[in-house]
Short mmCIF file of C-alpha atoms (C1' of nucleotides) in Angstrom, two decimals:
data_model
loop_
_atom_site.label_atom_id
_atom_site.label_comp_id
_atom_site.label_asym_id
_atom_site.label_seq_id
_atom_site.Cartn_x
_atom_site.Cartn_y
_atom_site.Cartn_z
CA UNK A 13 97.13 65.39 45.35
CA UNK A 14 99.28 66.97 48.06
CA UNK A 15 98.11 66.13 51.48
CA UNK A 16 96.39 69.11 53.89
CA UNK A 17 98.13 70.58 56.72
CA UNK A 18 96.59 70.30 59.65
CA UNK A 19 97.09 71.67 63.60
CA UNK A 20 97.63 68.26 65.45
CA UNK A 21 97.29 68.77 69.57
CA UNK A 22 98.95 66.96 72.05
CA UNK A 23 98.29 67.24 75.82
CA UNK A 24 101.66 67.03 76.79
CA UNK A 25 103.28 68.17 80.08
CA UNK A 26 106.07 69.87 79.43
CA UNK A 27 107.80 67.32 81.92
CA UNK A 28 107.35 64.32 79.23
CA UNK A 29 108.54 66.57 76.35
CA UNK A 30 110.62 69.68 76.61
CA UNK A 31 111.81 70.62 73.55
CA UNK A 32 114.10 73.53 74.82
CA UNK A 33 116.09 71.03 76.62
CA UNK A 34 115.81 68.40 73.47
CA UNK A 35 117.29 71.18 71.18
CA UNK A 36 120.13 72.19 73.48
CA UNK A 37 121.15 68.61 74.45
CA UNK A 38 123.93 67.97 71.68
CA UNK A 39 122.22 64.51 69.98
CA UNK A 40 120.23 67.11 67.43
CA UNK A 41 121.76 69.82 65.08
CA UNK A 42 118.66 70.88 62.94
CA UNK A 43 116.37 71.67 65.52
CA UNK A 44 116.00 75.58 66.61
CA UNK A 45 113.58 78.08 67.84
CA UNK A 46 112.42 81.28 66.45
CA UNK A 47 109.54 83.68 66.39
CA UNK A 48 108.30 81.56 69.47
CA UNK A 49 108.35 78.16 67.43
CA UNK A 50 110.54 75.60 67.43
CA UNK A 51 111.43 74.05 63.79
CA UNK A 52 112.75 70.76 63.48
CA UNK A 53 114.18 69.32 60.17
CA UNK A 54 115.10 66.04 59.27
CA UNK A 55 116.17 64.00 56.39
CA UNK A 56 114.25 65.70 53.90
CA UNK A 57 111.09 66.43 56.32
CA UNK A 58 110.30 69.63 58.44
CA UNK A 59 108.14 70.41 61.50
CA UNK A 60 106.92 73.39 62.98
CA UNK A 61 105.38 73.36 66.52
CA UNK A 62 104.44 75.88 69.51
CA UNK A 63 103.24 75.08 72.91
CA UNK A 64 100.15 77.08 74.43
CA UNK A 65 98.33 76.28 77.19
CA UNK A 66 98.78 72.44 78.23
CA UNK A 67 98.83 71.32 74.77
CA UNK A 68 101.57 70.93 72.12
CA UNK A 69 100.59 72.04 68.76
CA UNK A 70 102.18 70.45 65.75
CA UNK A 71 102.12 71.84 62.15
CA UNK A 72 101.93 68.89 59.68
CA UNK A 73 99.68 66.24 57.50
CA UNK A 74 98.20 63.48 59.00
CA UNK A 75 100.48 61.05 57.17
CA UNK A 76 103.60 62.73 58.15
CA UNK A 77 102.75 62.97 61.68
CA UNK A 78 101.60 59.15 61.94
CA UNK A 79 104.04 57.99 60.10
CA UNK A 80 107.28 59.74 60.41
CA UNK A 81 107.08 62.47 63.81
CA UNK A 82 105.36 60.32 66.22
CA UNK A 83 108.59 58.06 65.67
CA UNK A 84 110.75 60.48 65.63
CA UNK A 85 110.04 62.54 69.07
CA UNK A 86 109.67 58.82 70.81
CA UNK A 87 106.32 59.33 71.50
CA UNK A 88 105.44 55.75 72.02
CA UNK A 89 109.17 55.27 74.79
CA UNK A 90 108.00 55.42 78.47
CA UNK A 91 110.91 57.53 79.68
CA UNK A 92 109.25 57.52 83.38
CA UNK A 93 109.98 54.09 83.72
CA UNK A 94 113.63 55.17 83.48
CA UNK A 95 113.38 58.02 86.04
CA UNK A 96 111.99 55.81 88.61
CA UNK A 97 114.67 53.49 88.08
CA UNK A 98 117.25 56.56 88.13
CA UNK A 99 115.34 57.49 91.40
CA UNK A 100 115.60 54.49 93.14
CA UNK A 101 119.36 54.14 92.74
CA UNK A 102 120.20 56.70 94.80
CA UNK A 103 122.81 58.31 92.49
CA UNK A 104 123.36 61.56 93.46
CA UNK A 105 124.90 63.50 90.72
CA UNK A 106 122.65 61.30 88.34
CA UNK A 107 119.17 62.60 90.27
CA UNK A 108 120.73 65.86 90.29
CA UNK A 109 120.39 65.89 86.36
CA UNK A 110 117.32 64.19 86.46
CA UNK A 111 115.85 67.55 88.10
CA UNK A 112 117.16 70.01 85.80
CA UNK A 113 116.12 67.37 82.64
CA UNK A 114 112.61 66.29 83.00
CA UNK A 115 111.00 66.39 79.37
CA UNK A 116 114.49 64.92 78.00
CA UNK A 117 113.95 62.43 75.20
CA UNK A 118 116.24 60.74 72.89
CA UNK A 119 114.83 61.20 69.47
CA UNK A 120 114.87 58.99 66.80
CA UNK A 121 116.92 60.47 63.79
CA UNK A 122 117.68 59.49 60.34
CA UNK A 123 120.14 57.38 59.73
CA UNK A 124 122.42 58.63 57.02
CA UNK A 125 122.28 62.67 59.12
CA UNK A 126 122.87 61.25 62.19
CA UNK A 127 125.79 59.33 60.82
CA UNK A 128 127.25 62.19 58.94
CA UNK A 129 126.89 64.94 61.61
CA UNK A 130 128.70 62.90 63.94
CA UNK A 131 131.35 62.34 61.69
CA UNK A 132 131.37 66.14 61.55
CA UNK A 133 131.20 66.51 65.39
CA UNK A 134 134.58 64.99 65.98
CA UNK A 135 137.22 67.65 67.72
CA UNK A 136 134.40 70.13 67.10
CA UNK A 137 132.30 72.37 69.30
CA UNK A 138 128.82 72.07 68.83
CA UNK A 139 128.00 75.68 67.52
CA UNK A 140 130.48 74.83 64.82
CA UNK A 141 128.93 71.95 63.94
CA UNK A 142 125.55 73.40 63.97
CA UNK A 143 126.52 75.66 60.98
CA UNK A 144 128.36 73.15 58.91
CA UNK A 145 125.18 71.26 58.65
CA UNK A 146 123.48 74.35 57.99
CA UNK A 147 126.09 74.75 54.98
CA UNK A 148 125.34 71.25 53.89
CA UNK A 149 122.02 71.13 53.65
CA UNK A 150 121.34 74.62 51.82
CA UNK A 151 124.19 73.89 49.42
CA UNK A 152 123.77 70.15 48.49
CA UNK A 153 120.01 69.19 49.72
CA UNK A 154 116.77 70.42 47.83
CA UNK A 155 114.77 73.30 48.87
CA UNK A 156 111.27 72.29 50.13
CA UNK A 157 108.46 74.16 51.98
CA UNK A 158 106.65 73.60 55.19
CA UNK A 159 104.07 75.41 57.52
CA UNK A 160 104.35 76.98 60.49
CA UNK A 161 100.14 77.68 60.58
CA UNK A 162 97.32 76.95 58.68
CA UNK A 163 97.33 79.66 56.36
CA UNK A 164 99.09 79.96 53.04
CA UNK A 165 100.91 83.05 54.00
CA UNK A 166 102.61 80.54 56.89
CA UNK A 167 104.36 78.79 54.08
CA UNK A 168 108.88 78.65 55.16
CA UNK A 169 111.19 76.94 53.67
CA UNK A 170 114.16 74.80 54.31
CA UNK A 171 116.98 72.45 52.46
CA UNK A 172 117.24 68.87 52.89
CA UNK A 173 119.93 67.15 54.39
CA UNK A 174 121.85 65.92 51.51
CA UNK A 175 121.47 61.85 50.38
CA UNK A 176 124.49 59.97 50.50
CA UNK A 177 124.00 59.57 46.01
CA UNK A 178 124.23 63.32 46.25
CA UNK A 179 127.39 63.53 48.35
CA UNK A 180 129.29 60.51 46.46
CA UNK A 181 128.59 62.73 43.17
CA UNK A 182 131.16 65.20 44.68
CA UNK A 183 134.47 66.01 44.00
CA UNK A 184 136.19 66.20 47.32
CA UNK A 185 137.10 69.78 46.93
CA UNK A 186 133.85 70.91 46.07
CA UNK A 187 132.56 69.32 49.18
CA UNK A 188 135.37 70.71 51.41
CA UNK A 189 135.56 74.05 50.14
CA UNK A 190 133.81 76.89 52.74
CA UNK A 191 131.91 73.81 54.37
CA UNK A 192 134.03 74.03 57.49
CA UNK A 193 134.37 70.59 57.28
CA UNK A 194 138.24 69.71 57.19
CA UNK A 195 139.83 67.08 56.91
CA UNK A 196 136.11 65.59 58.08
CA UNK A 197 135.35 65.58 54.44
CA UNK A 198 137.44 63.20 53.00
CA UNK A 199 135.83 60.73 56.08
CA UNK A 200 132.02 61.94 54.36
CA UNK A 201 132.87 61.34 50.78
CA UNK A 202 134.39 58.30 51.26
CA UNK A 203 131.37 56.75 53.39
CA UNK A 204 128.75 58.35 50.78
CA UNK A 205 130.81 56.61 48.27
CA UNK A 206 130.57 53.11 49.86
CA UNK A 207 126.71 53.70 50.60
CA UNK A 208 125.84 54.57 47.00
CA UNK A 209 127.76 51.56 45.76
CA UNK A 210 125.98 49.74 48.56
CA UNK A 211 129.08 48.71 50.03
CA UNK A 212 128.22 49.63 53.24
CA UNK A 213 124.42 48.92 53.47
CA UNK A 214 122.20 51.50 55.92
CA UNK A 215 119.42 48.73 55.69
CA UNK A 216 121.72 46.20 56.93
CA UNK A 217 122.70 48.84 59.98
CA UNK A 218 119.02 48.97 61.11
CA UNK A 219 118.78 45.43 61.85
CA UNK A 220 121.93 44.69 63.99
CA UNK A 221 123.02 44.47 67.78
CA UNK A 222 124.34 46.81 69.52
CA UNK A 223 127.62 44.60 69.30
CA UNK A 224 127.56 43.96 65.75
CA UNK A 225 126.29 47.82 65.14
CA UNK A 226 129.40 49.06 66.40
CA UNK A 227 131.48 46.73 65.06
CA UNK A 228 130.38 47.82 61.55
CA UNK A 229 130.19 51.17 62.69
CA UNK A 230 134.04 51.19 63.34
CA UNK A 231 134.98 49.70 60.40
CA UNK A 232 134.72 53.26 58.93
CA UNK A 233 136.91 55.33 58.25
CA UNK A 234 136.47 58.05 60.82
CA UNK A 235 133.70 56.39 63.33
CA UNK A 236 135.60 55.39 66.31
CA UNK A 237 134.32 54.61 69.51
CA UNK A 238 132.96 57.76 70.81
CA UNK A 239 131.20 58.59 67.22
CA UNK A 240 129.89 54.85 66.94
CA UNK A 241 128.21 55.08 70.49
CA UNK A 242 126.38 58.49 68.63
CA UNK A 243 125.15 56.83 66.02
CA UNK A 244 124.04 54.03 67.57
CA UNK A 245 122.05 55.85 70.35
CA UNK A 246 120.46 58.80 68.08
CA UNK A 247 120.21 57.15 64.65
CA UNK A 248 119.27 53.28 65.91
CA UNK A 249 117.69 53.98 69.04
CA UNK A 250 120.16 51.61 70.77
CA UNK A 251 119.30 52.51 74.38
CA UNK A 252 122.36 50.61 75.48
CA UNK A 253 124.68 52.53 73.95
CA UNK A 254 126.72 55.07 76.20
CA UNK A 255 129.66 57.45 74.03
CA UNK A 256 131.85 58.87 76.10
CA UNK A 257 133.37 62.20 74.90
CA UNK A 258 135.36 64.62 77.02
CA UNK A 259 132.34 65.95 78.89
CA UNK A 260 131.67 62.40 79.94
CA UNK A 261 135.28 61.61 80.77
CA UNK A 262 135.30 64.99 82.71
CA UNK A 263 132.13 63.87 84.95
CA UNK A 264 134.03 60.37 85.58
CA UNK A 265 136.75 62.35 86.83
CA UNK A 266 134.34 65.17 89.01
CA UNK A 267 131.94 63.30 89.98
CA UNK A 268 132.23 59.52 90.25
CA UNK A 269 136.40 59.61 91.51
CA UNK A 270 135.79 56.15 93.14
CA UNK A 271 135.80 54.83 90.02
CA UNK A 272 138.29 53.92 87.20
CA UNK A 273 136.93 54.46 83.89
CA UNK A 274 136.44 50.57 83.90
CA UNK A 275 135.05 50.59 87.15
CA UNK A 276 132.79 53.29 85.97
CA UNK A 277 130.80 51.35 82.42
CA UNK A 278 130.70 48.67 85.05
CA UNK A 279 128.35 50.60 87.24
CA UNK A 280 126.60 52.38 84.46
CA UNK A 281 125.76 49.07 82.75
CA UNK A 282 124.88 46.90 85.33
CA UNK A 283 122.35 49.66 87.29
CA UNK A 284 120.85 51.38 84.32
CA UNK A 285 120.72 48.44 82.18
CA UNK A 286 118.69 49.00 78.58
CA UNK A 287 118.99 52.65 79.00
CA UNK A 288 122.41 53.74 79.23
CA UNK A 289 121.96 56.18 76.70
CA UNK A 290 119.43 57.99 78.30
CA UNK A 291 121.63 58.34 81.49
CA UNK A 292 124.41 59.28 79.15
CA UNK A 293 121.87 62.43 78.21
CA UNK A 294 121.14 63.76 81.45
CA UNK A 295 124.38 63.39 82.33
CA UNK A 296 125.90 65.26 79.70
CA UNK A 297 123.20 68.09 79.51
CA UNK A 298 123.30 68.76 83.14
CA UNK A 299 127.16 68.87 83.49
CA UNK A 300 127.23 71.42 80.80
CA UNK A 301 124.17 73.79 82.07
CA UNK A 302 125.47 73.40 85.86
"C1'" DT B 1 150.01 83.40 69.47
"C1'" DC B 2 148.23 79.63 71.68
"C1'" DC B 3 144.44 76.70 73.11
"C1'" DC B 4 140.33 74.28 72.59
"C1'" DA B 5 136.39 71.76 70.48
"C1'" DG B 6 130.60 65.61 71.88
"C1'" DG B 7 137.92 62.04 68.44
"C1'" DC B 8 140.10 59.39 65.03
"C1'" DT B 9 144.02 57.58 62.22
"C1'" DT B 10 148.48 56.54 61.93
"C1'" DG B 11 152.81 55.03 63.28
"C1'" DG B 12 155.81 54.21 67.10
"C1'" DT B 13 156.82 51.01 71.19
"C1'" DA C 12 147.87 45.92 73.56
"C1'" DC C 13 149.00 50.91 74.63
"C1'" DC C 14 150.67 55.78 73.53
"C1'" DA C 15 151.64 60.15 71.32
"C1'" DA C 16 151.55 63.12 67.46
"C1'" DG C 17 149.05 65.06 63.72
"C1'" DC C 18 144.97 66.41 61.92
"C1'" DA C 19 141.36 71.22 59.38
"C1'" DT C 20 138.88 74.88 60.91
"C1'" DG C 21 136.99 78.78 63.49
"C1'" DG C 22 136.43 81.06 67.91
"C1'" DG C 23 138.08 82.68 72.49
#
DNA sequence: TCCCAGGCTTGGT
DNA sequence: ACCAAGCATGGG
């Protein structure tokens, strides 16, 4: 018997959770706003939420939101803790984007999506990559529904993000062909292969070090560095993990010229120690929204 | 037409 | 170890 949907509230200041920032912060590619609400799909699970008043109000069963959502937005992650760290060490350009990103969290994706999308990120622009997700999901995952209210009329639906089995089942034109992926998708198939065969294990991932994560993570074709740092930060929750992309190469060279890039992860990993990613965020967002 | 996008692989030193 | 070219695709 299928579970009831129920209207979960959250006091929530919208300085411990801002979704709007969240959405537009380029570590989530299925999360978007419309008629007011913000929808948030992951895996094969979906969320719909509003906030009104000083509360947050989530659209979901109990079981769901225990079990999978509460995990996923970070609810249980202290993030002032890191602010008052960020505070004290006088880093301009770093409180700067701690201003314009209170609410900023680092959510807690799944896995396999957060590996793929990455992979799909590379040499992209994020609009673009937006979309070929989009294309993913409603032409290899499953339709489902989900609520967006309490009534049966407030029944929407969405598609899955696609399982690795179901990728590895494709021929690598049928998975290229008017996905937008490129030459991305021989990286996809070939990774979906090795997961299915359990070649490359995502169980195995979860339990690693941030070392040994990345290590593994690199030993794919198409996960370098910058990709690997992704992964690890959005799909493990490896605070300590810092990718460095153009925008971030672009603020070394702005904003912290004292430094050589060396110089630089020195500084970043010695100040803001077990939450580098989280820097990384604030960073990035507020360099881009400037 | 050229340039760029949350980079990576490959093949040259 | 480091460096440049090439890479698919769509948008400015």
């Amino acid at each position: 018997m299928p579970s009831k949907i129920r209207k979960i509230c959250v006091e929530l200041p919208k300085t411990l959770f801002n979704p709007e920032l969240i959405m537009n912060s380029g570590q989530v590619f299925r999360m978007l706003k419309k008629q007011g609400m913000y929808h948030v799909y992951s895996g094969d699970k979906a969320i719909a939420f509003k906030r009104r008043a000083n509360q947050y109000e989530f659209y979901t069963t109990i079981e769901d939101w225990n079990e999978f959502w509460v995990n996923y937005f970070d609810f249980n992650t202290d993030y002032s803790k890191f602010n008052e760290a960020i505070r004290n060490s006088k880093d301009e350009f770093l409180e700067n984007s701690m201003k314009m990103c209170q609410g900023m969290r680092i959510l807690r994706q799944d896995l396999w999506e957060t590996i793929v999308t990455f992979i799909i990120s590379q040499q992209n622009n994020i609009p673009k990559i937006s979309k070929t997700v989009e294309i993913l999901c409603e032409r290899f995952g499953s339709k489902r529904s989900y609520y967006t209210g309490l009534n049966t009329k407030d029944i929407q639906y969405f598609y899955t993000f696609p399982s690795a089995d179901r990728i590895a089942n494709l021929s690598l034109k049928t998975l290229s062909d008017g996905t937008m992926l490129g030459y991305r998708a021989e990286y996809i198939l070939e990774l979906a292969k090795a997961v299915k065969s359990n070649k490359f294990s995502l169980e195995e991932l979860q339990n690693l070090t941030y070392e040994e994560a990345m290590k593994k993570l690199q030993s794919v074709k198409g996960i370098g560095p910058k990709v690997g740092n992704c992964i690890c930060l959005y799909g493990l929750h490896l605070l300590e993990s810092y990718p460095i992309d153009t925008w971030m190469k672009k603020i070394i060279e702005d904003d912290y010229s004292q430094y050589s890039l060396e110089e630089y992860k020195l500084y970043i990993d010695s100040n803001y120690k077990g939450f580098q990613g989280y820097v990384q965020q604030i960073q990035f967002y507020y360099k881009r929204n400037l």
